[in-house]
């Protein structure tokens, strides 16, 4: 097998278009076309660059049978199962005359925006190799493209599995106990916590493999303490709202629910602001710096103050 065919084969297995490969290498698309048609060969510098992009050694790129890992794909069953659960519940509620808009909206959000749309978004990123729309993407950083794709495929599978389990459990709760049971908000809270915590844990696990430069990987890890606080604060905000809701005996859609919900969202906004400001600080900070900056601490204290107001007002 010629080097032209090997470049073409590995590029296609990696899911990278000729245009994207040309952009990553720093050459024209015509140059890539010439490499793959055998009209020209990449020089040593470009061979090294190609090997880095494909996640293989130069020897593997140049030898007859390069041993590359097959890139995982989005699992179609895992992506399709949550919407099917939603359709099942919708048909059940219509047939039984128990249609309840609030519960249906909650299940819709879990099965579509939080699962299916994310699956389709990750699938498109894996196919095109364009990660610019992903949260945390930095155009100035060199990424290990094959490993980023494996990370996205693994993350999509994780999201799909926990959504299938959570959506199925929600449907059982709704059918057996109804919408008024406290188990439904507890289940939603558990799902959101697992969703966010899982994304952060997988990001930490893959962080050493996602970047070409070890310094970029180290910078990425520095933000994880702030991310852990973010997850903890959002979890605490949701738990506080559920506790206030139950202890005061509030009813769904009653007037007293909205001030409490407003304080919860205000707390989450302060927490998100704290995380964003801390991420920006760490991006430009020296290697030895404070664990948390002043803005991060102040904004999280404001988030706690909002929860105190929610409890006493």
Short mmCIF file of C-alpha atoms in Angstrom, two decimals:
data_model
loop_
_atom_site.label_atom_id
_atom_site.label_comp_id
_atom_site.label_asym_id
_atom_site.label_seq_id
_atom_site.Cartn_x
_atom_site.Cartn_y
_atom_site.Cartn_z
CA UNK A 1 0.00 0.00 0.00
CA UNK A 2 1.44 3.40 -1.01
CA UNK A 3 1.79 6.26 1.45
CA UNK A 4 -0.89 8.10 -0.56
CA UNK A 5 -3.44 5.37 0.13
CA UNK A 6 -2.37 5.15 3.77
CA UNK A 7 -2.91 8.88 4.33
CA UNK A 8 -6.33 8.66 2.67
CA UNK A 9 -7.31 5.56 4.65
CA UNK A 10 -6.27 6.90 8.05
CA UNK A 11 -7.87 10.29 7.33
CA UNK A 12 -11.19 8.62 6.51
CA UNK A 13 -10.99 6.32 9.56
CA UNK A 14 -10.33 9.40 11.69
CA UNK A 15 -13.40 11.10 10.23
CA UNK A 16 -11.47 14.17 9.01
CA UNK A 17 -12.29 15.88 5.70
CA UNK A 18 -9.55 16.95 3.30
CA UNK A 19 -10.35 20.59 4.06
CA UNK A 20 -10.03 20.04 7.82
CA UNK A 21 -6.80 18.05 7.45
CA UNK A 22 -5.31 20.80 5.29
CA UNK A 23 -6.26 23.35 7.96
CA UNK A 24 -4.74 21.24 10.76
CA UNK A 25 -1.47 20.64 8.86
CA UNK A 26 -1.24 24.22 7.61
CA UNK A 27 -1.28 23.49 3.88
CA UNK A 28 -3.78 23.93 1.04
CA UNK A 29 -6.46 21.40 0.27
CA UNK A 30 -4.79 20.89 -3.11
CA UNK A 31 -1.65 19.71 -1.31
CA UNK A 32 -3.66 17.07 0.59
CA UNK A 33 -5.34 15.99 -2.65
CA UNK A 34 -1.93 15.57 -4.28
CA UNK A 35 -0.68 13.49 -1.32
CA UNK A 36 -3.68 11.17 -1.51
CA UNK A 37 -3.53 10.85 -5.31
CA UNK A 38 0.20 10.06 -5.26
CA UNK A 39 1.16 13.14 -7.28
CA UNK A 40 3.28 14.44 -4.40
CA UNK A 41 4.58 13.24 -1.02
CA UNK A 42 4.55 15.20 2.25
CA UNK A 43 7.95 16.40 3.41
CA UNK A 44 9.41 15.36 6.78
CA UNK A 45 7.82 18.24 8.68
CA UNK A 46 4.39 17.51 7.25
CA UNK A 47 4.80 13.77 7.92
CA UNK A 48 5.47 14.54 11.57
CA UNK A 49 2.43 16.82 11.65
CA UNK A 50 0.22 14.17 10.03
CA UNK A 51 1.38 11.55 12.54
CA UNK A 52 0.50 13.91 15.42
CA UNK A 53 -2.95 14.67 14.01
CA UNK A 54 -3.78 10.99 13.42
CA UNK A 55 -2.37 9.92 16.78
CA UNK A 56 0.12 7.44 15.27
CA UNK A 57 3.90 7.30 14.91
CA UNK A 58 5.65 8.21 11.68
CA UNK A 59 6.64 4.53 11.33
CA UNK A 60 2.98 3.49 11.61
CA UNK A 61 2.04 6.10 9.03
CA UNK A 62 4.70 4.95 6.59
CA UNK A 63 4.62 1.19 7.05
CA UNK A 64 2.40 -1.13 5.08
CA UNK A 65 -0.32 -1.77 7.65
CA UNK A 66 -0.61 1.07 10.18
CA UNK A 67 -2.02 -0.14 13.48
CA UNK A 68 -4.51 2.53 14.49
CA UNK A 69 -7.36 2.21 16.91
CA UNK A 70 -10.79 2.27 15.27
CA UNK A 71 -12.61 5.41 16.33
CA UNK A 72 -15.81 4.73 18.29
CA UNK A 73 -19.07 6.11 16.96
CA UNK A 74 -22.27 7.36 18.54
CA UNK A 75 -24.35 4.35 19.58
CA UNK A 76 -27.68 4.68 17.67
CA UNK A 77 -29.67 2.67 20.24
CA UNK A 78 -28.39 4.74 23.17
CA UNK A 79 -29.23 7.94 21.26
CA UNK A 80 -32.73 6.81 20.22
CA UNK A 81 -33.91 5.12 23.45
CA UNK A 82 -34.73 8.28 25.53
CA UNK A 83 -36.99 9.82 22.83
CA UNK A 84 -38.76 6.45 22.50
CA UNK A 85 -39.37 6.43 26.27
CA UNK A 86 -40.89 9.91 25.97
CA UNK A 87 -43.16 8.80 23.09
CA UNK A 88 -44.26 5.77 25.15
CA UNK A 89 -45.20 7.99 28.11
CA UNK A 90 -46.99 10.49 25.86
CA UNK A 91 -49.11 7.71 24.31
CA UNK A 92 -49.79 6.25 27.77
CA UNK A 93 -50.99 9.57 29.23
CA UNK A 94 -53.23 10.29 26.24
CA UNK A 95 -54.73 6.77 26.35
CA UNK A 96 -55.28 6.85 30.11
CA UNK A 97 -56.48 10.45 30.25
CA UNK A 98 -53.74 11.39 32.73
CA UNK A 99 -51.90 13.96 30.60
CA UNK A 100 -50.03 16.44 32.85
CA UNK A 101 -48.14 19.24 31.13
CA UNK A 102 -45.51 19.82 33.86
CA UNK A 103 -44.38 16.19 34.02
CA UNK A 104 -44.40 15.92 30.22
CA UNK A 105 -42.22 19.03 29.86
CA UNK A 106 -39.70 17.69 32.43
CA UNK A 107 -39.46 14.36 30.61
CA UNK A 108 -39.15 16.13 27.25
CA UNK A 109 -36.22 18.25 28.50
CA UNK A 110 -34.43 15.15 29.80
CA UNK A 111 -34.98 13.05 26.66
CA UNK A 112 -34.39 15.68 23.97
CA UNK A 113 -32.26 18.77 24.83
CA UNK A 114 -30.20 16.97 27.50
CA UNK A 115 -29.75 13.71 25.59
CA UNK A 116 -30.73 13.42 21.92
CA UNK A 117 -29.60 16.90 20.85
CA UNK A 118 -26.29 16.43 22.69
CA UNK A 119 -25.82 13.04 20.99
CA UNK A 120 -26.42 14.57 17.55
CA UNK A 121 -24.11 17.50 18.35
CA UNK A 122 -21.28 15.21 19.48
CA UNK A 123 -21.86 12.96 16.46
CA UNK A 124 -21.45 15.91 14.10
CA UNK A 125 -18.23 16.99 15.88
CA UNK A 126 -16.82 13.45 15.64
CA UNK A 127 -17.66 13.23 11.94
CA UNK A 128 -16.31 16.64 10.89
CA UNK A 129 -13.48 17.08 13.39
CA UNK A 130 -14.77 20.59 14.15
CA UNK A 131 -14.76 21.13 17.92
CA UNK A 132 -15.11 24.93 17.89
CA UNK A 133 -18.68 24.82 19.26
CA UNK A 134 -17.76 22.67 22.28
CA UNK A 135 -17.68 24.31 25.70
CA UNK A 136 -14.12 25.09 26.76
CA UNK A 137 -12.68 24.89 23.23
CA UNK A 138 -9.62 27.11 22.77
CA UNK A 139 -8.48 27.78 19.20
CA UNK A 140 -4.96 28.59 20.45
CA UNK A 141 -4.52 25.07 21.90
CA UNK A 142 -3.36 22.02 19.94
CA UNK A 143 -5.70 19.08 20.53
CA UNK A 144 -5.13 15.37 19.95
CA UNK A 145 -7.98 14.97 17.43
CA UNK A 146 -8.46 11.15 17.64
CA UNK A 147 -8.50 11.25 21.45
CA UNK A 148 -10.98 14.15 21.50
CA UNK A 149 -13.26 12.06 19.27
CA UNK A 150 -12.93 9.04 21.58
CA UNK A 151 -13.71 11.28 24.54
CA UNK A 152 -16.85 12.64 22.85
CA UNK A 153 -18.01 9.15 21.87
CA UNK A 154 -17.48 7.89 25.42
CA UNK A 155 -19.21 10.94 26.89
CA UNK A 156 -22.20 10.55 24.56
CA UNK A 157 -22.53 6.90 25.61
CA UNK A 158 -22.43 7.85 29.29
CA UNK A 159 -25.06 10.57 28.83
CA UNK A 160 -27.27 8.18 26.88
CA UNK A 161 -27.08 5.41 29.50
CA UNK A 162 -27.87 7.62 32.51
CA UNK A 163 -30.69 9.29 30.55
CA UNK A 164 -32.23 5.92 29.63
CA UNK A 165 -32.12 4.84 33.28
CA UNK A 166 -33.39 8.18 34.62
CA UNK A 167 -36.16 8.63 32.03
CA UNK A 168 -37.41 5.06 32.56
CA UNK A 169 -37.42 5.58 36.34
CA UNK A 170 -39.27 8.90 35.95
CA UNK A 171 -41.95 7.21 33.84
CA UNK A 172 -42.38 4.46 36.46
CA UNK A 173 -42.68 7.07 39.23
CA UNK A 174 -45.24 9.07 37.24
CA UNK A 175 -47.33 6.02 36.35
CA UNK A 176 -47.28 4.42 39.81
CA UNK A 177 -47.12 7.40 42.22
CA UNK A 178 -48.22 10.37 40.12
CA UNK A 179 -46.74 13.84 39.61
CA UNK A 180 -47.18 15.06 43.20
CA UNK A 181 -44.75 12.63 44.85
CA UNK A 182 -41.50 14.05 46.22
CA UNK A 183 -39.61 11.22 44.45
CA UNK A 184 -39.97 12.97 41.09
CA UNK A 185 -37.95 16.11 41.99
CA UNK A 186 -35.47 13.88 43.83
CA UNK A 187 -35.03 11.80 40.68
CA UNK A 188 -34.59 14.92 38.55
CA UNK A 189 -32.04 16.25 41.02
CA UNK A 190 -30.13 12.93 40.93
CA UNK A 191 -30.11 12.95 37.13
CA UNK A 192 -28.79 16.52 36.84
CA UNK A 193 -26.11 15.82 39.46
CA UNK A 194 -24.98 12.63 37.68
CA UNK A 195 -25.02 14.40 34.33
CA UNK A 196 -22.79 17.29 35.41
CA UNK A 197 -20.51 15.26 37.69
CA UNK A 198 -20.03 12.61 35.00
CA UNK A 199 -18.98 15.17 32.40
CA UNK A 200 -16.42 16.68 34.78
CA UNK A 201 -15.03 13.30 35.86
CA UNK A 202 -14.64 12.13 32.26
CA UNK A 203 -12.98 15.41 31.36
CA UNK A 204 -10.49 14.91 34.18
CA UNK A 205 -9.85 11.31 33.16
CA UNK A 206 -9.16 12.23 29.53
CA UNK A 207 -7.37 15.53 30.17
CA UNK A 208 -3.85 14.11 29.71
CA UNK A 209 -4.80 12.64 26.32
CA UNK A 210 -6.80 15.50 24.83
CA UNK A 211 -3.91 17.92 24.43
CA UNK A 212 -0.70 17.76 22.38
CA UNK A 213 1.13 20.00 24.83
CA UNK A 214 1.51 18.69 28.44
CA UNK A 215 1.37 22.31 29.69
CA UNK A 216 -2.13 22.70 28.24
CA UNK A 217 -3.21 19.48 30.00
CA UNK A 218 -1.79 20.80 33.28
CA UNK A 219 -3.66 24.11 32.86
CA UNK A 220 -6.86 22.21 32.18
CA UNK A 221 -6.50 20.22 35.40
CA UNK A 222 -6.00 23.37 37.45
CA UNK A 223 -9.63 24.34 36.83
CA UNK A 224 -11.06 21.10 38.25
CA UNK A 225 -11.23 22.25 41.92
CA UNK A 226 -13.38 25.19 40.76
CA UNK A 227 -15.45 22.79 38.65
CA UNK A 228 -15.97 20.55 41.69
CA UNK A 229 -17.21 23.56 43.68
CA UNK A 230 -19.52 24.41 40.76
CA UNK A 231 -21.09 20.93 40.85
CA UNK A 232 -21.36 21.05 44.64
CA UNK A 233 -23.02 24.47 44.67
CA UNK A 234 -25.52 23.62 41.91
CA UNK A 235 -26.35 20.40 43.74
CA UNK A 236 -26.76 22.25 47.03
CA UNK A 237 -28.97 24.89 45.35
CA UNK A 238 -31.29 22.26 43.89
CA UNK A 239 -31.38 20.30 47.17
CA UNK A 240 -32.17 23.48 49.13
CA UNK A 241 -35.07 24.30 46.81
CA UNK A 242 -36.50 20.77 47.15
CA UNK A 243 -36.16 20.97 50.94
CA UNK A 244 -37.91 24.36 51.11
CA UNK A 245 -40.60 23.12 48.71
CA UNK A 246 -41.35 20.07 50.86
CA UNK A 247 -41.00 21.67 54.32
CA UNK A 248 -43.37 24.52 53.44
CA UNK A 249 -45.82 22.19 51.71
CA UNK A 250 -45.81 24.23 48.52
CA UNK A 251 -47.97 23.23 45.58
CA UNK A 252 -46.88 23.15 41.94
CA UNK A 253 -47.47 26.46 40.09
CA UNK A 254 -48.51 28.25 43.32
CA UNK A 255 -47.44 31.88 43.78
CA UNK A 256 -45.02 31.10 46.62
CA UNK A 257 -43.01 28.72 44.45
CA UNK A 258 -41.73 31.43 42.09
CA UNK A 259 -39.77 33.59 44.61
CA UNK A 260 -38.05 30.45 45.93
CA UNK A 261 -37.29 29.30 42.38
CA UNK A 262 -35.98 32.78 41.55
CA UNK A 263 -33.55 32.67 44.49
CA UNK A 264 -32.38 29.21 43.42
CA UNK A 265 -31.67 30.40 39.86
CA UNK A 266 -29.96 33.55 41.20
CA UNK A 267 -27.70 31.32 43.31
CA UNK A 268 -26.85 29.19 40.26
CA UNK A 269 -26.10 32.33 38.20
CA UNK A 270 -23.67 33.58 40.87
CA UNK A 271 -22.05 30.12 40.98
CA UNK A 272 -21.63 29.98 37.20
CA UNK A 273 -20.20 33.49 37.22
CA UNK A 274 -17.70 32.41 39.87
CA UNK A 275 -16.59 29.44 37.76
CA UNK A 276 -16.23 31.53 34.58
CA UNK A 277 -14.18 34.21 36.36
CA UNK A 278 -11.96 31.57 37.97
CA UNK A 279 -11.37 29.80 34.63
CA UNK A 280 -10.27 33.10 33.08
CA UNK A 281 -7.97 33.84 36.03
CA UNK A 282 -6.30 30.42 35.88
CA UNK A 283 -5.82 30.62 32.12
CA UNK A 284 -3.41 33.56 32.50
CA UNK A 285 -2.07 32.81 36.00
CA UNK A 286 1.41 31.59 36.85
CA UNK A 287 1.93 27.92 37.68
CA UNK A 288 2.02 28.70 41.41
CA UNK A 289 -1.10 30.67 42.28
CA UNK A 290 -3.87 30.78 44.86
CA UNK A 291 -6.27 27.84 44.80
CA UNK A 292 -9.24 30.23 44.45
CA UNK A 293 -9.32 33.89 43.44
CA UNK A 294 -11.16 36.66 45.30
CA UNK A 295 -13.93 36.97 42.69
CA UNK A 296 -14.59 33.23 42.90
CA UNK A 297 -14.95 33.36 46.68
CA UNK A 298 -17.13 36.51 46.70
CA UNK A 299 -19.51 35.23 44.01
CA UNK A 300 -19.96 31.89 45.76
CA UNK A 301 -20.70 33.71 49.04
CA UNK A 302 -23.38 35.69 47.18
CA UNK A 303 -24.76 32.38 45.89
CA UNK A 304 -25.02 31.09 49.47
CA UNK A 305 -26.68 34.36 50.53
CA UNK A 306 -29.33 33.86 47.86
CA UNK A 307 -30.09 30.40 49.28
CA UNK A 308 -30.37 31.85 52.80
CA UNK A 309 -32.89 34.39 51.49
CA UNK A 310 -34.80 31.58 49.80
CA UNK A 311 -35.09 29.78 53.13
CA UNK A 312 -36.20 32.76 55.25
CA UNK A 313 -38.35 34.86 52.86
#
